[in-house]
Amino acid sequence: MQLSDKGSERLAMSENNSIGKKFIIHGGILAMAGILVRIIGMVYRIPLLNIIGSEGNGIYSVAYNIYNIALIISCYGLPMAVSKLVSARLVEKQYSNAFGVFKTALLLSLCTGGAAALLIFFGADFLENVVYAGSYPGVSMPLRVLAPTVLIVAALGVFRGFFQGHGTMIPTAVSQLAEQVVNAIVSVLAGYLLVRAYKGASDVAAYGAAGGTLGTAMGAFTALLFVGFVYMVYRPAFTRKMNHDRWGATETTTELCRLIALTAIPIMIGQTFYQISAAIDDIMYANIMKSIGTASDVISKTNGNYNSSYIMLINLPMGVASAMSSSMLPSVVASYAQGKINDIRSKIEATIKINMMIAIPSFIGLTMLGGPIIQLLFPRYNSAEGAMMLKIGAIAVVFYTMSTVTSSALQGIDRINSPVRHSFISLIVHIVLTWGLLKFTRLGIYALVIGSASFPVIIFILNLIELYNEIGYRQEIKITYVVPLICSVVMGIAAWLTYRLFHVFAGNTVSLLAALMIAAVVYFGQLYVCRKKGIY
């Protein structure tokens, strides 16, 4: 009997390790795809920016912020809700109910996504002339192009959530890559053709921005076709599982609608606060700067610099956090359903540790090499201004990463409303701080950077307190933060010295590539030594 108990214990431990490794491996796959997607996004934005110009890019960025808000309000919470609810049912082998979640969510996505698409399409002129007070002339054009994309992405998210609920991130990863490749090709081509066709028009910048947004629509449609194909291939196998489903109670459509709404709406509201903060920043910046006599084209250019040189660059490493959180969520849900609190704590700790291994050196790297990176990627913009933005706000990479992971952890343990409450508190602080800096200082665009960087700090602190109260989670410091920080500082100094040395006899591109290679060798070399010595 004793041997049997030990054997069962070893088997359970083996299963737990397998589950833990699976979510980390799949999270890693999704993270790599996310990084590639963001790299492709940065690369294609270079020719797109050169084609549509700084003013066109400012219009493009504003239209994209509105599009993101529409996505969040209409369907952002659905993928995570589907993933969470499907995972919880698969743990108990409720295959029919899991499929019911998918069908109901797909129907809801078509309703909410369709409604949002219609609102954007017919409300584009109101947004341009009333909300933005004409500060971004022609923004209604790219908004109308983006409108049907909301419906496509709504359905796409449900398919991705269904597969994520099964614990596999591969369909999501591949569809994201396909989406971005098509997006890049169509955006550049359409932007070029429309700018050339309307070269003499006063609103040529708006036409260029509209061409850029067309790629978003075509990319999303391509991704939807791919996940739809994968679903059709997988459906016979899942149908066989449903045929052998012995779970007695079948959930009704009404029950599932209520469950999906109760799960998705808090997630949606929490993310809405973040996206609303970006739109409010655009509105406050445009109106306050206009009130002190700043020209509309200057507002568009500086805002475009902010959205490219700062927002886009800090979003690159943050993709790892989003991917690992998406992978962690169904795993945490499964552990919570089985009452394995220690497993939950271990998964949160492992996810944050992996993320900090990327986020901390990214923060140091962007701080030290921000100027050269902007010169390479966005030569049209003021690299000194962009570099200062990164020096002020690159620390946001670390806090956005931690707030994303801890919010996902709270959602996994059925504390879905907590991240919403924390995001609302942070939004209020963010608005007051940013408005005050814009109104009473001469910081200008740097006020947006400070406000943006402050947003995730409060969320993370409140999330951490909640996790401690609910599951006794204590954040480990030395391995998670101190070791990567020390290694990153040494890396940053080595990279900066390398850049300066090479820049004496070589151009920016060669010097930057040399600095980045040295940075990678120095950082990962230090981590390897620390691991061999048992420090990391």
Coordinates of C-alpha atoms in Angstrom, one line a residue, residues 34-353:
G34 CA 4.3 37.6 -30.8
I35 CA 7.8 39.0 -31.0
L36 CA 8.0 38.2 -34.7
V37 CA 4.7 39.8 -35.3
R38 CA 5.9 43.0 -33.6
I39 CA 9.2 42.9 -35.5
I40 CA 7.3 42.6 -38.8
G41 CA 5.0 45.4 -37.6
M42 CA 8.0 47.7 -36.9
V43 CA 9.7 46.8 -40.2
Y44 CA 6.8 47.4 -42.5
R45 CA 6.0 50.7 -40.6
I46 CA 9.3 52.1 -41.9
P47 CA 8.3 52.1 -45.6
L48 CA 4.7 52.8 -44.7
L49 CA 5.8 55.9 -42.8
N50 CA 8.0 57.0 -45.6
I51 CA 5.1 56.6 -48.0
I52 CA 2.3 58.3 -46.0
G53 CA 4.5 60.8 -44.2
S54 CA 4.5 62.0 -40.6
E55 CA 1.1 63.6 -40.9
G56 CA -0.4 60.5 -42.4
N57 CA 1.1 58.4 -39.6
G58 CA -0.4 60.7 -37.0
I59 CA -3.9 60.2 -38.6
Y60 CA -3.2 56.5 -38.9
S61 CA -2.3 56.3 -35.1
V62 CA -5.5 58.1 -34.0
A63 CA -7.7 55.9 -36.2
Y64 CA -6.0 52.9 -34.8
N65 CA -6.7 54.0 -31.2
I66 CA -10.4 54.3 -32.0
Y67 CA -10.4 50.9 -33.7
N68 CA -8.7 49.4 -30.6
I69 CA -11.3 50.8 -28.3
A70 CA -14.1 49.4 -30.5
L71 CA -12.4 46.0 -30.5
I72 CA -12.2 46.1 -26.7
I73 CA -15.7 47.2 -26.1
S74 CA -17.2 44.7 -28.6
C75 CA -15.1 41.6 -28.3
Y76 CA -11.8 41.9 -26.4
G77 CA -12.9 39.8 -23.4
L78 CA -14.3 37.0 -25.6
P79 CA -11.1 35.1 -26.4
M80 CA -10.0 35.0 -22.7
A81 CA -13.6 34.2 -21.6
V82 CA -13.8 31.3 -24.1
S83 CA -10.4 30.0 -23.1
K84 CA -11.2 30.1 -19.4
L85 CA -14.7 28.5 -19.7
V86 CA -13.6 25.9 -22.2
S87 CA -10.6 24.9 -20.1
A88 CA -12.7 24.6 -16.9
R89 CA -15.1 22.2 -18.8
L90 CA -12.4 20.1 -20.4
V91 CA -10.9 19.4 -17.0
E92 CA -14.2 17.7 -16.1
K93 CA -14.6 16.2 -19.6
Q94 CA -17.7 18.3 -20.3
Y95 CA -17.0 18.2 -24.1
S96 CA -20.6 19.1 -25.1
N97 CA -20.7 22.1 -22.7
A98 CA -17.2 23.2 -24.0
F99 CA -18.5 23.2 -27.5
G100 CA -21.6 25.1 -26.3
V101 CA -19.4 27.8 -25.0
F102 CA -17.7 28.1 -28.4
K103 CA -21.0 28.2 -30.4
T104 CA -22.6 30.8 -28.0
A105 CA -19.5 33.0 -28.0
L106 CA -19.3 32.9 -31.8
L107 CA -22.9 34.1 -32.0
L108 CA -22.2 36.9 -29.5
S109 CA -19.1 38.0 -31.3
L110 CA -21.0 38.4 -34.6
C111 CA -23.7 40.5 -32.8
T112 CA -21.3 42.7 -30.8
G113 CA -18.7 43.0 -33.5
G114 CA -21.3 43.8 -36.1
A115 CA -22.8 46.6 -34.0
A116 CA -19.4 48.1 -33.3
A117 CA -18.5 48.0 -37.0
L118 CA -21.7 49.9 -37.9
L119 CA -21.1 52.5 -35.2
I120 CA -17.6 53.2 -36.4
F121 CA -18.6 53.3 -40.1
F122 CA -21.5 55.7 -39.7
G123 CA -19.9 57.7 -36.8
A124 CA -16.6 58.4 -38.5
D125 CA -17.4 62.0 -39.4
F126 CA -18.7 62.7 -35.9
L127 CA -15.4 61.4 -34.4
E128 CA -13.3 63.5 -36.8
N129 CA -15.2 66.8 -36.5
V130 CA -16.7 66.8 -33.0
V131 CA -14.6 64.5 -30.8
Y132 CA -11.2 65.5 -32.2
A133 CA -12.4 69.0 -33.2
G134 CA -10.8 68.7 -36.7
S135 CA -7.3 68.3 -35.2
Y136 CA -6.8 65.2 -37.4
P137 CA -8.4 66.1 -40.8
G138 CA -9.4 63.0 -42.8
V139 CA -9.3 60.5 -40.0
S140 CA -12.8 59.4 -41.0
M141 CA -11.4 57.6 -44.0
P142 CA -9.1 55.1 -42.3
L143 CA -11.9 54.6 -39.6
R144 CA -14.3 53.5 -42.3
V145 CA -11.8 51.1 -43.7
L146 CA -11.2 49.6 -40.2
A147 CA -14.9 49.3 -39.4
P148 CA -15.6 45.8 -41.0
T149 CA -12.3 44.6 -39.4
V150 CA -13.9 44.8 -36.0
L151 CA -16.5 42.1 -37.0
I152 CA -13.7 39.9 -38.5
V153 CA -11.5 40.1 -35.4
A154 CA -14.4 39.4 -33.1
A155 CA -15.0 36.0 -34.7
L156 CA -11.3 35.4 -35.0
G157 CA -10.9 35.9 -31.3
V158 CA -13.5 33.2 -30.4
F159 CA -11.7 30.6 -32.5
R160 CA -8.4 31.4 -30.9
G161 CA -9.9 31.3 -27.4
F162 CA -11.4 27.8 -28.2
F163 CA -7.9 26.4 -29.1
Q164 CA -6.3 28.2 -26.2
G165 CA -8.8 26.6 -23.9
H166 CA -7.5 23.2 -25.1
G167 CA -4.0 24.3 -23.9
T168 CA -2.5 24.7 -27.4
M169 CA -1.3 28.1 -28.6
I170 CA -0.1 26.9 -32.0
P171 CA -3.2 27.9 -34.1
T172 CA -3.1 31.3 -32.5
A173 CA 0.6 31.7 -33.1
V174 CA 0.5 30.7 -36.7
S175 CA -2.6 32.8 -37.4
Q176 CA -0.9 35.8 -35.9
L177 CA 2.1 35.4 -38.1
A178 CA -0.1 34.9 -41.2
E179 CA -2.2 38.0 -40.3
Q180 CA 0.8 40.2 -39.8
V181 CA 2.6 39.1 -43.1
V182 CA -0.5 39.9 -45.1
N183 CA -1.1 43.1 -43.1
A184 CA 2.5 44.3 -43.9
I185 CA 2.3 43.6 -47.7
V186 CA -1.2 45.0 -48.2
S187 CA -0.6 48.1 -46.0
V188 CA 2.5 49.2 -47.8
L189 CA 1.1 48.4 -51.3
A190 CA -2.3 50.1 -50.7
G191 CA -0.7 53.1 -49.0
Y192 CA 1.7 53.5 -52.0
L193 CA -1.1 53.2 -54.6
L194 CA -3.5 55.6 -52.8
V195 CA -0.8 58.2 -52.1
R196 CA 0.2 58.1 -55.8
A197 CA -3.4 58.3 -57.0
Y198 CA -4.2 61.3 -54.8
K199 CA -0.8 63.0 -54.9
G200 CA -2.2 66.4 -55.6
A201 CA -5.1 66.3 -53.1
S202 CA -5.1 68.3 -49.9
D203 CA -6.1 65.1 -47.9
V204 CA -3.5 62.8 -49.4
A205 CA -2.2 62.0 -45.9
A206 CA -5.7 60.6 -45.0
Y207 CA -5.8 58.5 -48.1
G208 CA -2.3 57.1 -47.2
A209 CA -3.5 56.3 -43.7
A210 CA -6.6 54.6 -45.2
G211 CA -4.3 52.4 -47.4
G212 CA -2.3 51.5 -44.3
T213 CA -5.5 50.3 -42.4
L214 CA -6.6 48.2 -45.4
G215 CA -3.8 45.8 -44.6
T216 CA -5.2 45.4 -41.1
A217 CA -8.5 44.2 -42.6
M218 CA -7.0 41.8 -45.1
G219 CA -4.6 40.4 -42.5
A220 CA -7.4 39.7 -40.0
F221 CA -9.5 38.0 -42.8
T222 CA -6.5 35.8 -43.7
A223 CA -6.1 34.7 -40.1
L224 CA -9.8 33.9 -39.8
L225 CA -9.6 31.7 -42.9
F226 CA -6.7 29.8 -41.3
V227 CA -8.2 29.2 -37.9
G228 CA -11.5 28.2 -39.6
F229 CA -9.6 25.6 -41.6
V230 CA -7.9 24.3 -38.5
Y231 CA -11.2 24.1 -36.7
M232 CA -12.8 22.1 -39.6
V233 CA -9.8 19.6 -39.5
Y234 CA -10.1 19.2 -35.7
R235 CA -13.9 19.1 -35.5
P236 CA -14.4 15.3 -36.3
A237 CA -12.0 14.4 -33.4
F238 CA -13.8 16.7 -31.0
T239 CA -17.2 15.4 -32.2
R240 CA -16.1 11.9 -31.2
K241 CA -15.3 13.2 -27.7
M242 CA -18.7 14.8 -27.5
N243 CA -20.4 11.5 -28.5
H244 CA -18.7 9.8 -25.6
D245 CA -19.5 12.7 -23.2
R246 CA -21.1 11.2 -20.0
W247 CA -21.7 14.5 -18.2
G248 CA -25.3 14.6 -17.3
A249 CA -26.3 18.3 -17.3
T250 CA -26.1 20.3 -20.6
E251 CA -25.9 24.0 -20.2
T252 CA -28.5 26.1 -22.1
T253 CA -27.7 28.9 -24.4
T254 CA -29.1 31.4 -21.9
E255 CA -26.9 30.0 -19.1
L256 CA -23.8 30.1 -21.4
C257 CA -24.6 33.7 -22.5
R258 CA -24.8 34.8 -18.9
L259 CA -21.5 33.0 -18.0
I260 CA -19.7 34.4 -21.0
A261 CA -21.0 37.9 -20.3
L262 CA -20.0 37.7 -16.6
T263 CA -16.5 36.5 -17.6
A264 CA -15.9 38.7 -20.7
I265 CA -17.3 42.0 -19.6
P266 CA -14.9 42.5 -16.6
I267 CA -12.0 41.6 -18.8
M268 CA -13.3 44.0 -21.5
I269 CA -13.8 46.8 -19.1
G270 CA -10.3 46.4 -17.6
Q271 CA -8.7 46.6 -21.0
T272 CA -11.0 49.4 -22.1
F273 CA -9.6 51.6 -19.3
Y274 CA -6.1 51.1 -20.8
Q275 CA -7.2 51.9 -24.4
I276 CA -9.4 54.8 -23.3
S277 CA -6.4 56.2 -21.6
A278 CA -4.6 56.3 -25.0
A279 CA -7.6 58.0 -26.7
I280 CA -8.0 60.4 -23.8
D281 CA -4.3 61.3 -24.1
D282 CA -4.8 62.0 -27.9
I283 CA -7.8 64.2 -27.2
M284 CA -6.2 66.1 -24.2
Y285 CA -3.0 66.6 -26.1
A286 CA -4.7 67.8 -29.3
N287 CA -7.1 70.2 -27.5
I288 CA -4.7 71.6 -24.9
M289 CA -1.8 72.1 -27.4
K290 CA -4.2 73.6 -29.9
S291 CA -5.5 76.0 -27.2
I292 CA -1.9 77.4 -26.8
G293 CA -1.5 77.9 -30.6
T294 CA 0.2 74.7 -31.7
A295 CA -0.5 74.0 -35.4
S296 CA -2.5 70.8 -36.3
D297 CA 0.3 69.4 -38.4
V298 CA 2.8 69.8 -35.5
I299 CA 0.3 68.0 -33.2
S300 CA 0.0 65.1 -35.7
K301 CA 3.7 64.8 -36.2
T302 CA 4.6 64.8 -32.5
N303 CA 1.8 62.4 -31.7
G304 CA 3.0 60.2 -34.5
N305 CA 6.5 60.2 -33.0
Y306 CA 5.0 59.3 -29.6
N307 CA 3.0 56.4 -31.1
S308 CA 5.9 55.1 -33.1
S309 CA 9.2 55.9 -31.3
Y310 CA 7.7 55.2 -27.9
I311 CA 4.5 53.2 -27.9
M312 CA 5.5 50.8 -30.7
L313 CA 9.0 50.1 -29.2
I314 CA 7.8 49.4 -25.7
N315 CA 5.1 47.2 -27.1
L316 CA 7.6 44.8 -28.6
P317 CA 8.9 43.2 -25.4
M318 CA 5.4 43.4 -23.9
G319 CA 4.2 40.9 -26.4
V320 CA 6.0 38.2 -24.3
A321 CA 3.8 39.1 -21.3
S322 CA 0.6 38.9 -23.3
A323 CA 1.6 35.5 -24.8
M324 CA 2.7 33.9 -21.5
S325 CA -0.5 35.2 -19.8
S326 CA -2.7 33.7 -22.5
S327 CA -0.9 30.4 -22.0
M328 CA -1.0 30.6 -18.2
L329 CA -4.7 31.4 -17.9
P330 CA -6.2 27.9 -18.9
S331 CA -3.4 26.2 -16.8
V332 CA -4.3 28.3 -13.7
V333 CA -8.0 27.7 -14.3
A334 CA -7.4 23.9 -14.3
S335 CA -5.3 24.1 -11.1
Y336 CA -7.9 26.2 -9.4
A337 CA -10.7 23.9 -10.4
Q338 CA -8.7 21.0 -8.8
G339 CA -7.9 23.1 -5.6
K340 CA -4.1 23.1 -6.3
I341 CA -3.1 26.4 -4.8
N342 CA 0.6 25.6 -4.6
D343 CA 0.6 24.9 -8.4
I344 CA -1.1 28.3 -9.0
R345 CA 1.6 30.1 -7.0
S346 CA 4.3 28.2 -8.9
K347 CA 2.9 29.0 -12.3
I348 CA 2.5 32.7 -11.5
E349 CA 6.1 32.9 -10.2
A350 CA 7.5 31.0 -13.2
T351 CA 5.6 33.2 -15.6
I352 CA 6.8 36.5 -14.0
K353 CA 10.3 35.2 -13.8

